[in-house]
Every structure is written in C-alpha cells, then in structure tokens.
mmCIF file with all atom_site columns, C-alpha atoms in Angstrom:
data_model
loop_
_atom_site.group_PDB
_atom_site.id
_atom_site.type_symbol
_atom_site.label_atom_id
_atom_site.label_alt_id
_atom_site.label_comp_id
_atom_site.label_asym_id
_atom_site.label_entity_id
_atom_site.label_seq_id
_atom_site.pdbx_PDB_ins_code
_atom_site.Cartn_x
_atom_site.Cartn_y
_atom_site.Cartn_z
_atom_site.occupancy
_atom_site.B_iso_or_equiv
_atom_site.pdbx_formal_charge
_atom_site.auth_seq_id
_atom_site.auth_comp_id
_atom_site.auth_asym_id
_atom_site.auth_atom_id
_atom_site.pdbx_PDB_model_num
ATOM 1  C CA . GLY A 1 1  ? 96.094  89.579  86.059  1.00 0.00 ? 868 GLY A CA 1
ATOM 2  C CA . ASN A 1 2  ? 93.324  86.495  86.379  1.00 0.00 ? 869 ASN A CA 1
ATOM 3  C CA . CYS A 1 3  ? 95.483  85.492  89.011  1.00 0.00 ? 870 CYS A CA 1
ATOM 4  C CA . SER A 1 4  ? 94.215  87.497  91.690  1.00 0.00 ? 871 SER A CA 1
ATOM 5  C CA . MET A 1 5  ? 91.931  86.271  94.253  1.00 0.00 ? 872 MET A CA 1
ATOM 6  C CA . SER A 1 6  ? 88.601  87.779  94.800  1.00 0.00 ? 873 SER A CA 1
ATOM 7  C CA . PHE A 1 7  ? 87.033  88.821  97.971  1.00 0.00 ? 874 PHE A CA 1
ATOM 8  C CA . ASP A 1 8  ? 83.872  89.090  99.146  1.00 0.00 ? 875 ASP A CA 1
ATOM 9  C CA . PHE A 1 9  ? 84.481  91.699  101.204 1.00 0.00 ? 876 PHE A CA 1
ATOM 10 C CA . VAL A 1 10 ? 86.041  94.759  99.282  1.00 0.00 ? 877 VAL A CA 1
ATOM 11 C CA . ILE A 1 11 ? 86.742  98.602  100.564 1.00 0.00 ? 878 ILE A CA 1
ATOM 12 C CA . ASP A 1 12 ? 86.955  100.759 97.814  1.00 0.00 ? 879 ASP A CA 1
ATOM 13 C CA . LEU A 1 13 ? 88.369  103.933 98.176  1.00 0.00 ? 880 LEU A CA 1
ATOM 14 C CA . HIS A 1 14 ? 89.466  104.546 94.987  1.00 0.00 ? 881 HIS A CA 1
ATOM 15 C CA . GLY A 1 15 ? 87.881  107.906 93.601  1.00 0.00 ? 882 GLY A CA 1
ATOM 16 C CA . ILE A 1 16 ? 87.367  109.415 97.115  1.00 0.00 ? 883 ILE A CA 1
ATOM 17 C CA . PRO A 1 17 ? 88.223  113.037 96.650  1.00 0.00 ? 884 PRO A CA 1
ATOM 18 C CA . SER A 1 18 ? 89.453  113.536 100.797 1.00 0.00 ? 885 SER A CA 1
ATOM 19 C CA . ILE A 1 19 ? 91.609  110.912 102.213 1.00 0.00 ? 886 ILE A CA 1
ATOM 20 C CA . GLN A 1 20 ? 90.395  111.993 105.326 1.00 0.00 ? 887 GLN A CA 1
ATOM 21 C CA . GLU A 1 21 ? 87.291  111.186 103.805 1.00 0.00 ? 888 GLU A CA 1
ATOM 22 C CA . ALA A 1 22 ? 88.549  107.777 102.997 1.00 0.00 ? 889 ALA A CA 1
ATOM 23 C CA . LEU A 1 23 ? 89.518  106.960 106.177 1.00 0.00 ? 890 LEU A CA 1
ATOM 24 C CA . GLU A 1 24 ? 86.806  107.105 108.196 1.00 0.00 ? 891 GLU A CA 1
ATOM 25 C CA . LEU A 1 25 ? 85.135  105.259 105.514 1.00 0.00 ? 892 LEU A CA 1
ATOM 26 C CA . LEU A 1 26 ? 87.740  102.473 105.842 1.00 0.00 ? 893 LEU A CA 1
ATOM 27 C CA . GLU A 1 27 ? 87.774  102.576 109.595 1.00 0.00 ? 894 GLU A CA 1
ATOM 28 C CA . ARG A 1 28 ? 84.100  102.190 109.389 1.00 0.00 ? 895 ARG A CA 1
ATOM 29 C CA . GLU A 1 29 ? 84.166  99.011  106.975 1.00 0.00 ? 896 GLU A CA 1
ATOM 30 C CA . LEU A 1 30 ? 86.960  97.345  108.801 1.00 0.00 ? 897 LEU A CA 1
ATOM 31 C CA . TYR A 1 31 ? 85.367  97.652  112.085 1.00 0.00 ? 898 TYR A CA 1
ATOM 32 C CA . ARG A 1 32 ? 82.121  96.321  110.280 1.00 0.00 ? 899 ARG A CA 1
ATOM 33 C CA . ALA A 1 33 ? 83.969  93.163  108.413 1.00 0.00 ? 900 ALA A CA 1
ATOM 34 C CA . TRP A 1 34 ? 85.479  92.257  111.645 1.00 0.00 ? 901 TRP A CA 1
ATOM 35 C CA . LYS A 1 35 ? 82.011  92.466  113.386 1.00 0.00 ? 902 LYS A CA 1
ATOM 36 C CA . LEU A 1 36 ? 80.936  90.145  110.749 1.00 0.00 ? 903 LEU A CA 1
ATOM 37 C CA . LYS A 1 37 ? 83.808  87.951  111.187 1.00 0.00 ? 904 LYS A CA 1
ATOM 38 C CA . ILE A 1 38 ? 85.008  88.086  108.011 1.00 0.00 ? 905 ILE A CA 1
ATOM 39 C CA . ARG A 1 39 ? 88.691  86.610  107.690 1.00 0.00 ? 906 ARG A CA 1
ATOM 40 C CA . GLU A 1 40 ? 89.890  88.883  105.116 1.00 0.00 ? 907 GLU A CA 1
ATOM 41 C CA . GLY A 1 41 ? 89.753  91.012  102.340 1.00 0.00 ? 908 GLY A CA 1
ATOM 42 C CA . ARG A 1 42 ? 90.868  93.919  100.098 1.00 0.00 ? 909 ARG A CA 1
ATOM 43 C CA . ILE A 1 43 ? 91.168  97.659  99.639  1.00 0.00 ? 910 ILE A CA 1
ATOM 44 C CA . VAL A 1 44 ? 91.625  99.517  96.716  1.00 0.00 ? 911 VAL A CA 1
ATOM 45 C CA . HIS A 1 45 ? 93.142  102.601 97.213  1.00 0.00 ? 912 HIS A CA 1
ATOM 46 C CA . GLY A 1 46 ? 94.365  103.128 93.709  1.00 0.00 ? 913 GLY A CA 1
ATOM 47 C CA . ILE A 1 47 ? 97.956  103.606 92.397  1.00 0.00 ? 914 ILE A CA 1
ATOM 48 C CA . GLY A 1 48 ? 97.969  108.094 92.124  1.00 0.00 ? 915 GLY A CA 1
ATOM 49 C CA . GLU A 1 49 ? 100.424 109.661 94.140  1.00 0.00 ? 916 GLU A CA 1
ATOM 50 C CA . GLY A 1 50 ? 100.737 107.141 96.824  1.00 0.00 ? 917 GLY A CA 1
ATOM 51 C CA . LYS A 1 51 ? 99.449  109.435 99.349  1.00 0.00 ? 918 LYS A CA 1
ATOM 52 C CA . MET A 1 52 ? 95.988  107.287 100.089 1.00 0.00 ? 919 MET A CA 1
ATOM 53 C CA . ALA A 1 53 ? 97.873  104.153 99.815  1.00 0.00 ? 920 ALA A CA 1
ATOM 54 C CA . GLU A 1 54 ? 100.422 105.781 102.939 1.00 0.00 ? 921 GLU A CA 1
ATOM 55 C CA . ALA A 1 55 ? 97.430  107.131 104.795 1.00 0.00 ? 922 ALA A CA 1
ATOM 56 C CA . VAL A 1 56 ? 96.175  103.477 104.664 1.00 0.00 ? 923 VAL A CA 1
ATOM 57 C CA . HIS A 1 57 ? 98.883  101.485 105.348 1.00 0.00 ? 924 HIS A CA 1
ATOM 58 C CA . GLU A 1 58 ? 99.264  103.653 108.595 1.00 0.00 ? 925 GLU A CA 1
ATOM 59 C CA . VAL A 1 59 ? 95.602  103.019 109.501 1.00 0.00 ? 926 VAL A CA 1
ATOM 60 C CA . LEU A 1 60 ? 96.084  99.545  108.796 1.00 0.00 ? 927 LEU A CA 1
ATOM 61 C CA . LYS A 1 61 ? 99.545  99.698  111.387 1.00 0.00 ? 928 LYS A CA 1
ATOM 62 C CA . LYS A 1 62 ? 97.844  101.081 113.983 1.00 0.00 ? 929 LYS A CA 1
ATOM 63 C CA . ASN A 1 63 ? 94.638  98.904  113.818 1.00 0.00 ? 930 ASN A CA 1
ATOM 64 C CA . PRO A 1 64 ? 94.655  96.341  116.438 1.00 0.00 ? 931 PRO A CA 1
ATOM 65 C CA . ILE A 1 65 ? 91.700  93.715  114.624 1.00 0.00 ? 932 ILE A CA 1
ATOM 66 C CA . ILE A 1 66 ? 93.977  94.400  111.535 1.00 0.00 ? 933 ILE A CA 1
ATOM 67 C CA . ARG A 1 67 ? 96.287  91.023  112.046 1.00 0.00 ? 934 ARG A CA 1
ATOM 68 C CA . SER A 1 68 ? 98.317  91.531  108.947 1.00 0.00 ? 935 SER A CA 1
ATOM 69 C CA . TRP A 1 69 ? 98.084  92.706  105.875 1.00 0.00 ? 936 TRP A CA 1
ATOM 70 C CA . GLN A 1 70 ? 99.871  92.860  102.496 1.00 0.00 ? 937 GLN A CA 1
ATOM 71 C CA . GLU A 1 71 ? 100.320 95.076  99.211  1.00 0.00 ? 938 GLU A CA 1
ATOM 72 C CA . ASP A 1 72 ? 99.111  93.666  95.888  1.00 0.00 ? 939 ASP A CA 1
ATOM 73 C CA . GLU A 1 73 ? 102.111 93.354  92.968  1.00 0.00 ? 940 GLU A CA 1
ATOM 74 C CA . SER A 1 74 ? 99.642  96.137  90.783  1.00 0.00 ? 941 SER A CA 1
ATOM 75 C CA . GLY A 1 75 ? 100.193 98.540  93.922  1.00 0.00 ? 942 GLY A CA 1
ATOM 76 C CA . GLY A 1 76 ? 96.446  99.576  93.722  1.00 0.00 ? 943 GLY A CA 1
ATOM 77 C CA . SER A 1 77 ? 95.301  97.507  96.680  1.00 0.00 ? 944 SER A CA 1
ATOM 78 C CA . CYS A 1 78 ? 96.546  95.687  99.599  1.00 0.00 ? 945 CYS A CA 1
ATOM 79 C CA . ILE A 1 79 ? 94.955  92.588  100.770 1.00 0.00 ? 946 ILE A CA 1
ATOM 80 C CA . ILE A 1 80 ? 93.939  92.482  104.732 1.00 0.00 ? 947 ILE A CA 1
ATOM 81 C CA . PHE A 1 81 ? 93.645  89.314  107.341 1.00 0.00 ? 948 PHE A CA 1
ATOM 82 C CA . PHE A 1 82 ? 91.750  89.742  110.313 1.00 0.00 ? 949 PHE A CA 1
#
C-alpha cells in the first residue's frame, strides 16, 4: 500500500536462490548499516514458502546489533531497528 514507510536502507533478498547465500548477504548488510549508524531499514525476503522469512527472523533474533524488528503487514518484508 501507499501508506508503507519508505526506508533509505533496504536489503533485498528476494530472488536469491539459496537461503545460505541470502543470509550471508543479510549479515554483511546488517553490519554495514550498523557501521554507517543507520537507525532502521527494511529487509525484503519475499513471501514464497516462508522458509526465507523464517531464516531471516532467526538471524534477527540472534543478532546483537538488532534492537527490534517487526513483520510488515504484507508479509513479504520486515522492518528492523538498530
């Protein structure tokens, strides 16, 4: 929808064939954002079978630089706060 907040920092994992690859990219990008003192961003993981989303959520739960995160209403992405 149009009411969706737009973020300068977006990690797009949608379309990466392997979850392993996507998670490596995710970790790199999270670290980069944190170093750049970015406060919040969006991770686009796509909907698919939900496996990517689950894997992403696991990373977010474990990652100490993530202050909080929430699933977007659409289900295809989540919003993260550093």
